[in-house]
One Martini backbone bead per residue (centre of mass of N, CA, C, O) as a GRO file, in nm:
protein
   91
    1THR     BB    1   0.873   1.127  -0.175
    2GLU     BB    2   1.132   1.120  -0.408
    3ARG     BB    3   1.308   0.926  -0.209
    4ASN     BB    4   1.067   0.704  -0.214
    5ASN     BB    5   0.987   0.609  -0.512
    6ILE     BB    6   1.175   0.346  -0.547
    7PHE     BB    7   1.029   0.172  -0.347
    8ALA     BB    8   0.724   0.225  -0.433
    9LYS     BB    9   0.782   0.087  -0.698
   10LYS     BB   10   0.865  -0.200  -0.606
   11VAL     BB   11   0.603  -0.260  -0.458
   12TYR     BB   12   0.422  -0.239  -0.694
   13GLU     BB   13   0.534  -0.435  -0.868
   14GLN     BB   14   0.491  -0.692  -0.676
   15LEU     BB   15   0.187  -0.654  -0.675
   16LYS     BB   16   0.165  -0.705  -0.990
   17GLU     BB   17   0.269  -0.987  -1.007
   18LYS     BB   18   0.023  -1.083  -0.825
   19ASP     BB   19  -0.230  -0.951  -0.956
   20ILE     BB   20  -0.263  -0.680  -0.779
   21ARG     BB   21  -0.445  -0.424  -0.734
   22VAL     BB   22  -0.260  -0.100  -0.835
   23GLU     BB   23  -0.171   0.219  -0.724
   24LEU     BB   24   0.035   0.507  -0.799
   25ASP     BB   25   0.089   0.813  -0.580
   26ASP     BB   26   0.347   1.041  -0.702
   27ARG     BB   27   0.273   1.308  -0.614
   28GLN     BB   28   0.295   1.653  -0.503
   29GLU     BB   29   0.163   1.559  -0.221
   30THR     BB   30   0.032   1.509   0.052
   31ILE     BB   31  -0.044   1.251   0.244
   32GLY     BB   32  -0.313   1.355   0.352
   33LYS     BB   33  -0.449   1.398   0.091
   34LYS     BB   34  -0.412   1.099  -0.035
   35VAL     BB   35  -0.581   0.976   0.173
   36ARG     BB   36  -0.852   1.117   0.161
   37GLU     BB   37  -0.908   1.029  -0.133
   38ALA     BB   38  -0.894   0.761  -0.105
   39GLN     BB   39  -1.123   0.712   0.107
   40LEU     BB   40  -1.338   0.833  -0.089
   41GLU     BB   41  -1.282   0.573  -0.282
   42ASN     BB   42  -1.273   0.313  -0.105
   43ILE     BB   43  -0.994   0.197  -0.027
   44ASN     BB   44  -0.888  -0.076   0.132
   45TYR     BB   45  -0.572  -0.005   0.093
   46ILE     BB   46  -0.312   0.221   0.233
   47ILE     BB   47   0.021   0.296   0.126
   48THR     BB   48   0.264   0.429   0.316
   49ILE     BB   49   0.581   0.587   0.215
   50GLY     BB   50   0.840   0.656   0.399
   51ASP     BB   51   1.158   0.672   0.539
   52LYS     BB   52   1.108   0.435   0.739
   53GLU     BB   53   1.026   0.242   0.541
   54THR     BB   54   1.257   0.253   0.335
   55LYS     BB   55   1.471   0.166   0.554
   56LYS     BB   56   1.320  -0.105   0.653
   57LYS     BB   57   1.120  -0.252   0.436
   58THR     BB   58   0.825  -0.132   0.487
   59LEU     BB   59   0.478  -0.089   0.583
   60ALA     BB   60   0.211   0.135   0.580
   61VAL     BB   61  -0.137   0.013   0.670
   62ARG     BB   62  -0.448   0.131   0.566
   63THR     BB   63  -0.754   0.081   0.633
   64LEU     BB   64  -1.093   0.146   0.558
   65ASP     BB   65  -1.114   0.193   0.899
   66GLY     BB   66  -0.844   0.377   0.985
   67LYS     BB   67  -0.633   0.180   1.033
   68VAL     BB   68  -0.286   0.136   1.145
   69LYS     BB   69   0.017  -0.025   1.036
   70PHE     BB   70   0.334  -0.082   1.134
   71ASN     BB   71   0.575  -0.270   1.009
   72VAL     BB   72   0.520  -0.429   0.714
   73PRO     BB   73   0.571  -0.662   0.555
   74ILE     BB   74   0.550  -0.749   0.237
   75LYS     BB   75   0.482  -1.031   0.241
   76LYS     BB   76   0.265  -1.034   0.416
   77PHE     BB   77   0.065  -0.835   0.283
   78VAL     BB   78   0.060  -1.020   0.013
   79ASP     BB   79  -0.052  -1.274   0.166
   80SER     BB   80  -0.315  -1.137   0.275
   81VAL     BB   81  -0.437  -1.048  -0.006
   82LEU     BB   82  -0.448  -1.316  -0.135
   83LYS     BB   83  -0.620  -1.475   0.070
   84GLU     BB   84  -0.863  -1.262   0.049
   85ILE     BB   85  -0.914  -1.320  -0.283
   86LYS     BB   86  -0.964  -1.640  -0.233
   87GLU     BB   87  -1.197  -1.612  -0.029
   88ARG     BB   88  -1.386  -1.458  -0.228
   89LYS     BB   89  -1.405  -1.683  -0.455
   90THR     BB   90  -1.505  -1.927  -0.253
   91ASN     BB   91  -1.795  -1.783  -0.137
   0.00000   0.00000   0.00000
């Protein structure tokens, strides 16, 4: 929702600063519709931010296989993505 966009934009900027490819979908659509569209595009990680995530300053992360992890600290997510990127480059 619009009230969560400020936090979503902060997360977006943190990921961009680390050169992680990221898109922000702040359209006024349901989360379900946005998630379905992202899944059809085979997006590796879908971060959903609602009131709980904004309040706790954490993320809800959905992986390509559909599993969702809640209360993920931003730093932990960024570190894991950077590690994954590094491992792919060295393999």
